Tab-separated table of C-alpha atoms in Angstrom:
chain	number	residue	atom	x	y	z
O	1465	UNK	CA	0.000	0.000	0.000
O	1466	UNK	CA	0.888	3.531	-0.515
O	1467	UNK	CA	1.649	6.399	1.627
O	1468	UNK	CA	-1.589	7.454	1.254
O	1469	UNK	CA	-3.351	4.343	2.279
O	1470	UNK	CA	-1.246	4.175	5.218
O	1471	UNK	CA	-1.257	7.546	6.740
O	1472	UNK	CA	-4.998	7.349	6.651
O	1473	UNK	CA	-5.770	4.230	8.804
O	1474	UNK	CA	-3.680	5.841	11.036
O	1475	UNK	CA	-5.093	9.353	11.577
O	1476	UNK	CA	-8.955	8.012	11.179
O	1477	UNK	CA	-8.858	4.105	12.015
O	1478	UNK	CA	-11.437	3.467	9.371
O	1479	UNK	CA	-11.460	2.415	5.234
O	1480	UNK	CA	-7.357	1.673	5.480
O	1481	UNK	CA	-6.803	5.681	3.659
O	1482	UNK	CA	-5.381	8.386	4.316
O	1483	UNK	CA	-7.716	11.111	5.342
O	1484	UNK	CA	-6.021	14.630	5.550
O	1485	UNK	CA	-6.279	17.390	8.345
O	1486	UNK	CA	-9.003	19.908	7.037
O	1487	UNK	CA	-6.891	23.071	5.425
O	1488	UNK	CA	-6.570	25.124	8.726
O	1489	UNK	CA	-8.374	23.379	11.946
O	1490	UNK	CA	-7.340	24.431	15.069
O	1491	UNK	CA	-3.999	22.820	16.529
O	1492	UNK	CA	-4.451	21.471	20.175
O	1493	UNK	CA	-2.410	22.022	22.739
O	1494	UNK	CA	-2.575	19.071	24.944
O	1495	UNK	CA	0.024	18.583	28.544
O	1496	UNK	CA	3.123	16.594	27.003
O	1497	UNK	CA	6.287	17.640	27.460
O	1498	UNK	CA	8.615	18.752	24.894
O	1499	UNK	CA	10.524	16.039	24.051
O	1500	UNK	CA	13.691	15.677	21.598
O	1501	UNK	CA	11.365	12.859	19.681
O	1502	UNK	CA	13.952	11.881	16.982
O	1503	UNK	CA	16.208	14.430	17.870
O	1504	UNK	CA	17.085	18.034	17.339
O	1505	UNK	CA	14.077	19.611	16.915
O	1506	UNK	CA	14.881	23.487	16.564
O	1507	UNK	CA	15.649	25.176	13.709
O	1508	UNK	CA	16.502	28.339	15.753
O	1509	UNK	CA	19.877	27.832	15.351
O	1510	UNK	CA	20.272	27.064	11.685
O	1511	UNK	CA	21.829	28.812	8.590
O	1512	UNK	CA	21.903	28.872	4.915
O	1513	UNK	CA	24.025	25.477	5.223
O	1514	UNK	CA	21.770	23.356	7.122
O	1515	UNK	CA	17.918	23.089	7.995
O	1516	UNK	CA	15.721	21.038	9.762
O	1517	UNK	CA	12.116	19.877	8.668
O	1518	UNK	CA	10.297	18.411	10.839
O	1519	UNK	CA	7.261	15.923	8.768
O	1520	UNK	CA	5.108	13.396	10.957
O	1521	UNK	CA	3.880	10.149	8.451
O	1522	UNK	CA	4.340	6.348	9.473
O	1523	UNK	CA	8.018	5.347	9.679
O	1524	UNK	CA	9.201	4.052	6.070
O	1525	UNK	CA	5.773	5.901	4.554
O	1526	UNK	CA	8.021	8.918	4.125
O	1527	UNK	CA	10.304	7.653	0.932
O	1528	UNK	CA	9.278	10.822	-1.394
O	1529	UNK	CA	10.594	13.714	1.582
O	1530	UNK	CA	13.955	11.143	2.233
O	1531	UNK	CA	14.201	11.298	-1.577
O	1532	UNK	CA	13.785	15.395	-2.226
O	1533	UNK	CA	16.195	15.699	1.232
O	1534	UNK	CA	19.025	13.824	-0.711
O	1535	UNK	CA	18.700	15.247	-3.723
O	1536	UNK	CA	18.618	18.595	-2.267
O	1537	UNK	CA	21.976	18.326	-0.019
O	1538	UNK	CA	23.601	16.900	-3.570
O	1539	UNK	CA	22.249	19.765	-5.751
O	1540	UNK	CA	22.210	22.573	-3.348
O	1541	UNK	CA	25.062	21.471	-0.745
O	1542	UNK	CA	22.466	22.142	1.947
O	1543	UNK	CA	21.801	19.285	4.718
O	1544	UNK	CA	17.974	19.057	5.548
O	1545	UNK	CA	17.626	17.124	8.856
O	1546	UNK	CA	14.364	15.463	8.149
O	1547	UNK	CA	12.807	15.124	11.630
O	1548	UNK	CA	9.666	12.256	11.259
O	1549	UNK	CA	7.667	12.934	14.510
O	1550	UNK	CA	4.627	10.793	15.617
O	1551	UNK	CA	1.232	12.221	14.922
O	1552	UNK	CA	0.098	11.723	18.586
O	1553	UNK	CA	1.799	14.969	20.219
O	1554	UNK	CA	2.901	16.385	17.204
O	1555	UNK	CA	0.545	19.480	17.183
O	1556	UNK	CA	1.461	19.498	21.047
O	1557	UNK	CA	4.938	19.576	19.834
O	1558	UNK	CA	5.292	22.363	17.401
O	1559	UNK	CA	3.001	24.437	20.212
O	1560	UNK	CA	5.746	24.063	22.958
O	1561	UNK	CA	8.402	24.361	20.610
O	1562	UNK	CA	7.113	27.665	19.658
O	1563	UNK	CA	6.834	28.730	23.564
O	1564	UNK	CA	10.277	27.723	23.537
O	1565	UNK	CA	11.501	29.709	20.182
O	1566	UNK	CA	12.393	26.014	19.275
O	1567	UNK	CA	10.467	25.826	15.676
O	1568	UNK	CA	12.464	23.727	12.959
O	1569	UNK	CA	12.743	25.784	9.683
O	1570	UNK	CA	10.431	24.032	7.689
O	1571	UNK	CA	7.503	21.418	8.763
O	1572	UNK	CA	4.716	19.724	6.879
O	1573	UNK	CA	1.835	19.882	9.152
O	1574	UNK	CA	-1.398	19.230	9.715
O	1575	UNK	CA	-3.400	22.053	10.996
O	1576	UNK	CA	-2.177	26.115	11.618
O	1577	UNK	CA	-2.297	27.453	15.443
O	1578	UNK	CA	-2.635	30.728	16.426
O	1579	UNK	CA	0.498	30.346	18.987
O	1580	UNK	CA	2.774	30.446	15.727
O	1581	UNK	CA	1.202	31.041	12.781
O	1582	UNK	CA	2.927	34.965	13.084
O	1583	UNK	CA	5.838	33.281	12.796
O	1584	UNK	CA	5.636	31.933	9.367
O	1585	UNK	CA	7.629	32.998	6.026
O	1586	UNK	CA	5.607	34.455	3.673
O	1587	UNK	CA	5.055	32.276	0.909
O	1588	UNK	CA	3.818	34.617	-1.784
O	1589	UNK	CA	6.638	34.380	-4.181
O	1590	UNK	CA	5.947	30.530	-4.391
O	1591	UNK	CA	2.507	30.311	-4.004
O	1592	UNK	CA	2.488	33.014	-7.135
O	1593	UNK	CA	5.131	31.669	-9.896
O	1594	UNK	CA	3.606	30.993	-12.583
O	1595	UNK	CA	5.095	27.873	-13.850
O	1596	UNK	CA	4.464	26.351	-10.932
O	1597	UNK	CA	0.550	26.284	-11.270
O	1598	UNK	CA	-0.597	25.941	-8.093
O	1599	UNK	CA	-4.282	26.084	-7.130
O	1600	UNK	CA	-4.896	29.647	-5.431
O	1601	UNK	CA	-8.043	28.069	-4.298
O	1602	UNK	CA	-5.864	26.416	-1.621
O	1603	UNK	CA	-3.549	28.467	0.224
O	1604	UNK	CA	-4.093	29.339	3.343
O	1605	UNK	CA	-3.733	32.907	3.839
O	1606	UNK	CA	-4.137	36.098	6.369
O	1607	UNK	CA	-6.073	39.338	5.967
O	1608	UNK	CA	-3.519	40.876	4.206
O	1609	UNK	CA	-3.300	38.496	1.935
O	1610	UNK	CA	-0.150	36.849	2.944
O	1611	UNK	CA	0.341	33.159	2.018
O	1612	UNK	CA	1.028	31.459	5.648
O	1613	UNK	CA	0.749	27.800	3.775
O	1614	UNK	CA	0.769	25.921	0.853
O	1615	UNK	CA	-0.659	22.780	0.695
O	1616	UNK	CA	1.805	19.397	0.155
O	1617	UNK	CA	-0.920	17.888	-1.897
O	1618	UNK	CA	-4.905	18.210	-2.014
O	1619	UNK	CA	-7.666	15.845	-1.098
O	1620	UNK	CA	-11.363	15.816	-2.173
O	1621	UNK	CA	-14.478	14.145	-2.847
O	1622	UNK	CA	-15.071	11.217	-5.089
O	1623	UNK	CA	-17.860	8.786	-6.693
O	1624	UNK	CA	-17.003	5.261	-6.609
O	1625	UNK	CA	-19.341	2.548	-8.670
O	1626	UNK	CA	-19.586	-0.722	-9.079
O	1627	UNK	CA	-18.471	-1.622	-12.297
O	1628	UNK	CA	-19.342	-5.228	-12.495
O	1629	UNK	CA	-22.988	-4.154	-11.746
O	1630	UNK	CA	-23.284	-1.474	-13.773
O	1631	UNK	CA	-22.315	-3.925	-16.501
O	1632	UNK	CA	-24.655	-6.440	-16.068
O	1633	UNK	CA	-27.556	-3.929	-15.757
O	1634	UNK	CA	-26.177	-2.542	-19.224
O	1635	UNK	CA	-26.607	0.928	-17.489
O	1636	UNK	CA	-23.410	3.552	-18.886
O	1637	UNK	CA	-21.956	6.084	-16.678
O	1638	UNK	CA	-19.154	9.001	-17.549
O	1639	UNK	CA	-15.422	8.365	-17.745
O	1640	UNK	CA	-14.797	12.109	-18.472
O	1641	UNK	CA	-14.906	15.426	-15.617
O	1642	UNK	CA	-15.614	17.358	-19.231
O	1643	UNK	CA	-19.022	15.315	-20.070
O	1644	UNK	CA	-20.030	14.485	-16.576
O	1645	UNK	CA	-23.741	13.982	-15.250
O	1646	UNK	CA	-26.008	15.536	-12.519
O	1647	UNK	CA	-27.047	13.988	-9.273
O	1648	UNK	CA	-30.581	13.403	-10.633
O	1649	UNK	CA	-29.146	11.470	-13.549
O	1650	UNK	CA	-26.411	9.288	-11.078
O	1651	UNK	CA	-29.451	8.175	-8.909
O	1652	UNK	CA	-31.376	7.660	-11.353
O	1653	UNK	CA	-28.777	5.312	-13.287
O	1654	UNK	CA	-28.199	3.801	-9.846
O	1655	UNK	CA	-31.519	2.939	-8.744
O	1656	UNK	CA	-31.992	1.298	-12.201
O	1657	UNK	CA	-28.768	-0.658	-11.398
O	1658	UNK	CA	-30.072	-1.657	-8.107
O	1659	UNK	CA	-33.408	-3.218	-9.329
O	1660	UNK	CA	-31.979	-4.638	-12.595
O	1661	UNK	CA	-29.179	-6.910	-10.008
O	1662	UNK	CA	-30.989	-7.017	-7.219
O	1663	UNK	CA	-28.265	-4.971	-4.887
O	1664	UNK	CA	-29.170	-4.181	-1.371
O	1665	UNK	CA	-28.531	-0.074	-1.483
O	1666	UNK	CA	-27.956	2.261	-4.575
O	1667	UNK	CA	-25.663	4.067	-2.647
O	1668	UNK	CA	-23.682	4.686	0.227
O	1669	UNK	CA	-22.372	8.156	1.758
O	1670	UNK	CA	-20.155	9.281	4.200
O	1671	UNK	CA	-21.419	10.233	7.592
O	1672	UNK	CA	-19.089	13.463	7.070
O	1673	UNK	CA	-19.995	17.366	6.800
O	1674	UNK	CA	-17.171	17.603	4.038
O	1675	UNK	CA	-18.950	14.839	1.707
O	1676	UNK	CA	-22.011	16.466	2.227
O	1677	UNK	CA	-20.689	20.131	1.766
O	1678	UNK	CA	-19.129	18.470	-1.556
O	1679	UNK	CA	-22.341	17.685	-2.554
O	1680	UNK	CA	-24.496	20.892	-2.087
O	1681	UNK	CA	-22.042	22.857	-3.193
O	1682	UNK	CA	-22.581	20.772	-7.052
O	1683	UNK	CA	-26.268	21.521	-6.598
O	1684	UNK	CA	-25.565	25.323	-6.402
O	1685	UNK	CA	-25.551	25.664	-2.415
O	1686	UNK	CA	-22.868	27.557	0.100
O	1687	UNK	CA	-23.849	25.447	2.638
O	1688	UNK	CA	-23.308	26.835	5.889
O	1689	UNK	CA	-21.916	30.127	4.642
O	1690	UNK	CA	-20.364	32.890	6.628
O	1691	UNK	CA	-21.485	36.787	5.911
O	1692	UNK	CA	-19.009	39.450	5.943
O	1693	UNK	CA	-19.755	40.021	9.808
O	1694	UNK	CA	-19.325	36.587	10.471
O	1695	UNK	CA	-22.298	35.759	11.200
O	1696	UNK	CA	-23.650	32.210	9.289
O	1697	UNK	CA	-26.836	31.459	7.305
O	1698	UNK	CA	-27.778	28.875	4.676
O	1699	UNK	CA	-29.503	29.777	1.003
O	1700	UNK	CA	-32.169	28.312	-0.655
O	1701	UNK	CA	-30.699	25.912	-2.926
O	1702	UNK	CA	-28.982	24.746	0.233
O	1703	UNK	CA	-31.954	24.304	1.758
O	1704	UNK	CA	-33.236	22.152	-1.089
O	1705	UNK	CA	-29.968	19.956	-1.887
O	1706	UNK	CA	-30.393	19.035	2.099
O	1707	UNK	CA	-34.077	17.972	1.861
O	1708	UNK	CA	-32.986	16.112	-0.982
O	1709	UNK	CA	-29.660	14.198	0.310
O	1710	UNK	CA	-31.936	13.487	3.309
O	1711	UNK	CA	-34.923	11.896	1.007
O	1712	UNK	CA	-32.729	9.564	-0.226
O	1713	UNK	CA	-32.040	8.071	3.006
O	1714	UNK	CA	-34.851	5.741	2.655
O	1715	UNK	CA	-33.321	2.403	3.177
O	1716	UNK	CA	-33.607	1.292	-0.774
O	1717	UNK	CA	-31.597	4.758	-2.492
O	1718	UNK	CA	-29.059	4.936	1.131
O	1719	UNK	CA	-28.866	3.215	3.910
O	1720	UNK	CA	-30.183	4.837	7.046
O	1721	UNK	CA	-28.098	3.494	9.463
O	1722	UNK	CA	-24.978	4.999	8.267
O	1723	UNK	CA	-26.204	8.572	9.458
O	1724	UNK	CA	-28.289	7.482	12.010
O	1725	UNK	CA	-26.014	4.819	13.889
O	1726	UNK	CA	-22.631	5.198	12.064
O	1727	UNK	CA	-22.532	2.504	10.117
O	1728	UNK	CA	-19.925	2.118	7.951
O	1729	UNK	CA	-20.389	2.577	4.337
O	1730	UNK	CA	-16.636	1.657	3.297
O	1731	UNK	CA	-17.694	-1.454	4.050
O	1732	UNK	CA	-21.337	-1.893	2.830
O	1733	UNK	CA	-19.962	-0.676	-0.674
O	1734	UNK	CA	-16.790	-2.828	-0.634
O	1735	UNK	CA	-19.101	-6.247	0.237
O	1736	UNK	CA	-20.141	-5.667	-3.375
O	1737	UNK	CA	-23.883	-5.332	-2.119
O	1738	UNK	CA	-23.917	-1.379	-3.134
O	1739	UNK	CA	-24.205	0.201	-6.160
O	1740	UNK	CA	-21.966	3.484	-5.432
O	1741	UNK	CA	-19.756	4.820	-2.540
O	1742	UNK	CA	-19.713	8.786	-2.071
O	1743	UNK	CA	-16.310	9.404	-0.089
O	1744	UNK	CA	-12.797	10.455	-1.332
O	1745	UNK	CA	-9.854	10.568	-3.378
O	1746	UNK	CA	-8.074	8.896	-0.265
O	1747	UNK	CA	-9.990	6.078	-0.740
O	1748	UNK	CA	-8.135	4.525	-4.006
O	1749	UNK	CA	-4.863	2.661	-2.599
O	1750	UNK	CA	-6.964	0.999	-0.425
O	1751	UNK	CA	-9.457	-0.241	-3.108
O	1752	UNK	CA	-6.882	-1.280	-5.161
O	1753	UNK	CA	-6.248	-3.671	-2.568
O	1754	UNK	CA	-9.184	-4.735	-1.016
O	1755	UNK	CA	-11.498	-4.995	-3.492
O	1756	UNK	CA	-11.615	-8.300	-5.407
O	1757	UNK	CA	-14.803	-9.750	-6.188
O	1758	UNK	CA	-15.990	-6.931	-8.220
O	1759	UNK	CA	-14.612	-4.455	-11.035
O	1760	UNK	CA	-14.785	-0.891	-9.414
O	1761	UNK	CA	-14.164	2.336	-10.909
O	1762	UNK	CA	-13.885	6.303	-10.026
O	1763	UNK	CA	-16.337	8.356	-11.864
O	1764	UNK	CA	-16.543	11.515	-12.515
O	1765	UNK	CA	-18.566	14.075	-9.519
O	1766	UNK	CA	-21.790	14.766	-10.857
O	1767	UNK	CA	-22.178	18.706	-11.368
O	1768	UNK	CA	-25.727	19.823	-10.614
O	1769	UNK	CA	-25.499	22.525	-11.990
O	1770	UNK	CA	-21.748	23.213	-10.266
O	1771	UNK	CA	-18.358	21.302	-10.745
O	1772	UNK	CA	-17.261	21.379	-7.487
O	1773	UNK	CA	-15.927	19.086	-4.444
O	1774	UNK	CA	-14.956	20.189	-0.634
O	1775	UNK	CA	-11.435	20.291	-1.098
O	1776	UNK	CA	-8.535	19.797	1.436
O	1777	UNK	CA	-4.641	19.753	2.153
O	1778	UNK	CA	-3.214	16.047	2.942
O	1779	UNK	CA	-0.269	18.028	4.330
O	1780	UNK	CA	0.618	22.135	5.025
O	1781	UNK	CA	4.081	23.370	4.238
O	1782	UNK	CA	5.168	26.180	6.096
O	1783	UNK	CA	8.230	27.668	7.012
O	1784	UNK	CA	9.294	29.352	10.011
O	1785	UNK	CA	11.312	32.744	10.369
O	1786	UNK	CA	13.511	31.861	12.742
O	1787	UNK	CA	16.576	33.817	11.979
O	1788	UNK	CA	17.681	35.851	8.731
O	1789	UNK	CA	19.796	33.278	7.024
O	1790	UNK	CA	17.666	30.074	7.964
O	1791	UNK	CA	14.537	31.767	6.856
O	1792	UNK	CA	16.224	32.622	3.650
O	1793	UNK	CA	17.529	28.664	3.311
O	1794	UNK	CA	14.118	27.351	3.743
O	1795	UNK	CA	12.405	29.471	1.466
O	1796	UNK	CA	15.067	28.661	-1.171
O	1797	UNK	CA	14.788	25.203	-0.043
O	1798	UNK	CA	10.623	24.985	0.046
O	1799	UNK	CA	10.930	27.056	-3.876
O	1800	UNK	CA	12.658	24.232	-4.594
O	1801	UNK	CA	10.372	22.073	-3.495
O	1802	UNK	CA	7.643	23.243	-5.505
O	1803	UNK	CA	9.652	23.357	-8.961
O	1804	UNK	CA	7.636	20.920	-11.098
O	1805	UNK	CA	10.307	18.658	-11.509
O	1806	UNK	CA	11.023	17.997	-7.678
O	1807	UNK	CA	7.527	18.365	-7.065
O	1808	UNK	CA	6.154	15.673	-9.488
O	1809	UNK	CA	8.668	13.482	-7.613
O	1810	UNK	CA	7.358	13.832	-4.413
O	1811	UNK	CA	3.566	13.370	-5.654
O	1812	UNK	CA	4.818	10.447	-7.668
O	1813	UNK	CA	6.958	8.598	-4.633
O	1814	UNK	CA	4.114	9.395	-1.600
O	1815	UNK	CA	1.118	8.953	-4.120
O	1816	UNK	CA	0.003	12.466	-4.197
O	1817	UNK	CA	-2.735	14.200	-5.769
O	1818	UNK	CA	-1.127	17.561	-6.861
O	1819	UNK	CA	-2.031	20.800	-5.648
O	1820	UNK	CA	-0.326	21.899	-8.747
O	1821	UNK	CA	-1.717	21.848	-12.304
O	1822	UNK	CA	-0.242	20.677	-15.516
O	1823	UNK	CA	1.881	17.761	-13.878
O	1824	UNK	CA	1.623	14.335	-15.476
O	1825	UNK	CA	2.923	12.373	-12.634
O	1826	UNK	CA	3.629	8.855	-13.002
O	1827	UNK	CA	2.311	6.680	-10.018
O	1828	UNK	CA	3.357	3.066	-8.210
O	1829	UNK	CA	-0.484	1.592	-8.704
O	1830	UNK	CA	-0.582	-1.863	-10.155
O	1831	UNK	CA	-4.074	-1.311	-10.462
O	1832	UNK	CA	-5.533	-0.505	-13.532
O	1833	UNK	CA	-8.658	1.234	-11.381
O	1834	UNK	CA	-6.313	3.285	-9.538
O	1835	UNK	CA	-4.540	4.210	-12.104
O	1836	UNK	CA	-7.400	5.423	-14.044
O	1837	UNK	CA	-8.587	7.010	-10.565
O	1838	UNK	CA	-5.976	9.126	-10.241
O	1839	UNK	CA	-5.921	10.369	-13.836
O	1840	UNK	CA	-9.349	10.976	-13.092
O	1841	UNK	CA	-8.947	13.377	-10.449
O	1842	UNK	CA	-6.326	14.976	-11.273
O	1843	UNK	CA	-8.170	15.966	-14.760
O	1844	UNK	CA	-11.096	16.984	-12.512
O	1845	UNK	CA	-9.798	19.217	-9.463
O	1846	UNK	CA	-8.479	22.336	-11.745
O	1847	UNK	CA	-12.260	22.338	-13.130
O	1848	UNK	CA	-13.707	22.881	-9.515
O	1849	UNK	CA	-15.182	26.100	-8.732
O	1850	UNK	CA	-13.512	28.577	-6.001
O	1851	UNK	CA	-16.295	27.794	-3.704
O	1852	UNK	CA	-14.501	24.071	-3.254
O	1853	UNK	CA	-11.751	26.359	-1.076
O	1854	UNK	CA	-14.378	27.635	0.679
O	1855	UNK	CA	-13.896	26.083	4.382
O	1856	UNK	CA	-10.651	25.515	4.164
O	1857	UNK	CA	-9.684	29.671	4.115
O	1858	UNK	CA	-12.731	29.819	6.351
O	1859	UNK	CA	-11.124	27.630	8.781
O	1860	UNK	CA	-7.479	29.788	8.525
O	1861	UNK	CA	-9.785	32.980	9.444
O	1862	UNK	CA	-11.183	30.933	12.347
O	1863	UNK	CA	-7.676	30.079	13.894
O	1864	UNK	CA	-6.073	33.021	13.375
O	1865	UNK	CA	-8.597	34.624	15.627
O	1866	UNK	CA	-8.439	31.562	17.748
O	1867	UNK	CA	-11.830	30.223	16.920
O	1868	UNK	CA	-12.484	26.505	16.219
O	1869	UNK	CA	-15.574	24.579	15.558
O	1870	UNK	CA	-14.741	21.948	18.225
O	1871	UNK	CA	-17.945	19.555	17.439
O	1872	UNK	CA	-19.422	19.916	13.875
O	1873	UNK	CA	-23.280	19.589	14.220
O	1874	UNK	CA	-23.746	18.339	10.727
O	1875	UNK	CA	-23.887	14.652	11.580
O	1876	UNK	CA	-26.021	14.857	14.690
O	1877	UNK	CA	-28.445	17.020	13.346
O	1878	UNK	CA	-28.933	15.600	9.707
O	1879	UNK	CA	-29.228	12.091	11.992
O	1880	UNK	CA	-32.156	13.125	13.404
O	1881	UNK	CA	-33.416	14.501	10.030
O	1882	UNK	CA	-32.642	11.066	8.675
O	1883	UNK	CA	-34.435	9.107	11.081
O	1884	UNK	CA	-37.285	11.517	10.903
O	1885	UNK	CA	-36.991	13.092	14.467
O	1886	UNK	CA	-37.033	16.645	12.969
O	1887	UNK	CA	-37.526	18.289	9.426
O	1888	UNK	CA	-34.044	19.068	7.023
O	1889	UNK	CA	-34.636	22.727	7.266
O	1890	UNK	CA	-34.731	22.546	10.808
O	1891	UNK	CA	-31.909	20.511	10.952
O	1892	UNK	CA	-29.769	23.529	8.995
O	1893	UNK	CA	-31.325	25.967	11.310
O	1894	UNK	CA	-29.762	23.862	14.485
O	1895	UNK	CA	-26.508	23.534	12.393
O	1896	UNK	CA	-26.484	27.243	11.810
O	1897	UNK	CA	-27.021	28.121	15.574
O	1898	UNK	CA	-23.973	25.622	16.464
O	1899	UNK	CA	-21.972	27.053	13.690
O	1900	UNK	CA	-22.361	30.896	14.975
O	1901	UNK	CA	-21.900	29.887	18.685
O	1902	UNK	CA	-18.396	28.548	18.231
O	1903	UNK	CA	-16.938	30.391	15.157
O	1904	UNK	CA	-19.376	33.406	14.514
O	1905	UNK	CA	-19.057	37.182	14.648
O	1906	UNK	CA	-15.800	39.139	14.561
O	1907	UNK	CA	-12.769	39.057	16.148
């Protein structure tokens, strides 16, 4: 399995992929210690000769960062110390450190945090070459515009069938993001599948606020959308793609019990009983593995009438500006970095999807479906529209003020809708109200 597949089962525990850290969540500070954890871990001290970069991914999961580090001391004579801390503590870690002006000079990480994020190199200059393509969509960046991160690669939402049923119902379905279909026409088609083979659900969905942002935001919707006071609200066509999602949950189009009880759709689609699996990108290595009594296949996201996904970072790059010549070396080093050539190495050896456009990268998958997967999605994410950055630069407002939605109400609240204990719209209203209470309003 890839890096992707790995890191995944490790950060969620469920469906054996990678799922990323939204854009900008909130970094916890927990009570550890500040430990050496693989040894030096400050930057402080370094010059234009020597960095440190401190990554956290499952030991031997890190091959395309030991690669770039190499290459880099060879072509540049610099010596990046490539510091691989656990997960568990990490954001605890890079808190203390920066309590303790310890911050390496360069770290892929998972969420920003208030405690440092004035610390960071402005990545601008990067973020803005134009041969290097990448998404504007998202950065994560301040009021005044300055780029605090740039994403290490990007994550989003994806449609998985069932080939081998969609086959023997003699139903067709899109292969291209330019020629894609609606929602109405993908249930439709999948319903039909479901009757003509006699499968138990016509699809399956992620009990996650991000799938179903993904999905409203194709049928025209903000979702839960933030006013220029701060202050949230939903719009109509939100209010309709809701009431929809939550019609299908009628035990024949969805099951209920996956938003209702948590049960886990991962598996209902991969016992070969489902028609169609709404989740993610991350979802591929795993497939590639773990599916083999059926043909499976990524298909394009319907647009209804929007091409658009909820898109995240699997990683943040940052750099720290720690002293005048190591702040210098790890810009240098992190333009570097993001040079197609180096950069299509990196997505190639940790089995990336780019946040950069234009690259043709060349992946490890023996399968033919992942393969064609990730072609797929990296054809489709430079078509998404700006709103599909949406909560990720939300989120980076949120932190920098030191606001954090600590417990999403999506999934409760859309439960009870689902099991009929209260109508959609009221559901969004409840959503709203939990939405403005934690991360509403100004400063």
């Amino acid at each position: 399995m890839t890096s992707v597949g790995v890191r995944r089962s490790r950060r969620l525990g469920r469906g054996g992929i990678r799922r990323v850290v939204p854009l900008a969540a909130v970094a916890t500070a927990g009570a550890l210690l500040l430990t050496a954890c693989g040894g030096s871990g400050s930057g402080s001290g370094g010059n234009s000769k020597s960095l440190t970069f401190w990554i956290s991914t499952v030991p031997g999961q890190d091959a395309g960062w030991k690669k770039l580090v190499a290459q880099y001391k060879k072509e540049a004579g610099v010596d990046v110390k490539l510091v691989n801390i656990p997960y568990d503590g990490y954001t605890t870690k890079l808190h203390n450190s920066a309590q303790a002006n310890a911050l390496p000079d360069v770290a892929a990480v998972p969420a920003l945090d208030p405690i440092w994020s004035n610390k960071l190199i402005d990545l601008s200059s990067i973020a803005g070459n134009k041969s290097y393509n990448i998404n504007a969509n998202f950065l994560a960046k301040d009021s005044s515009g300055k780029v605090l991160a740039i994403p290490s690669d990007v994550t989003a939402s994806g449609l998985f069938i069932n080939k081998t049923l969609f086959k023997k119902a003699g139903v067709s379905f899109p292969t291209s993001p330019s020629k894609t279909w609606t929602w109405t026409d993908f249930i439709a088609a999948a319903n039909k599948v479901r009757e003509k083979t006699g499968a138990k659900y016509s699809l399956t969905f992620d009990q996650s606020p991000s799938r179903l942002r993904a999905m409203v935001y194709e049928m025209g919707g903000k979702y839960v959308h933030a006013d220029s006071s701060g202050k949230f609200s939903v719009d109509d066509a939100t209010k309709k793609a809701v009431k929809t999602f939550v019609g299908w949950n009628d035990d024949k189009t969805m099951p209920k019990s996956v938003w209702t009880s948590g049960a886990d759709p991962s598996a209902m689609f991969q016992s070969g009983d489902v028609v169609a699996y709404w989740s993610g990108v991350w979802q591929v290595a795993a497939f590639s593995e773990s599916i083999k009594k059926f043909d499976w296949a990524s298909v394009p996201t319907p647009a209804q009438p929007v091409q658009a996904s909820d898109v995240n970072a699997g990683g943040l790059m940052v750099g720290f500006n720690n002293n005048g010549a190591a702040a210098t070396a790890a810009k240098k080093f992190m333009t570097w970095v993001y040079d197609p050539k180096q950069y299509t190495e990196l997505v190639e050896s940790s089995g990336f999807l780019p946040v950069e456009s234009g690259l043709t990268p060349n992946y490890p998958f023996k399968s033919e479906a992942a393969q064609s997967a990730f072609k797929l999605y990296n054809e489709e994410i430079p078509l998404y529209a700006p709103i599909s950055g949406y909560f990720n630069g939300a989120q980076t407002e949120w932190v920098l003020k030191g606001k954090s939605i600590t417990t999403d109400p999506t999934k409760t609240e859309l439960g009870k809708a689902v099991n009929g204990q209260q109508s959609s719209d009221k559901a969004l209203e409840n959503i709203v109200a939990g939405y403005n209470q934690q991360v509403g309003g100004g400063s």
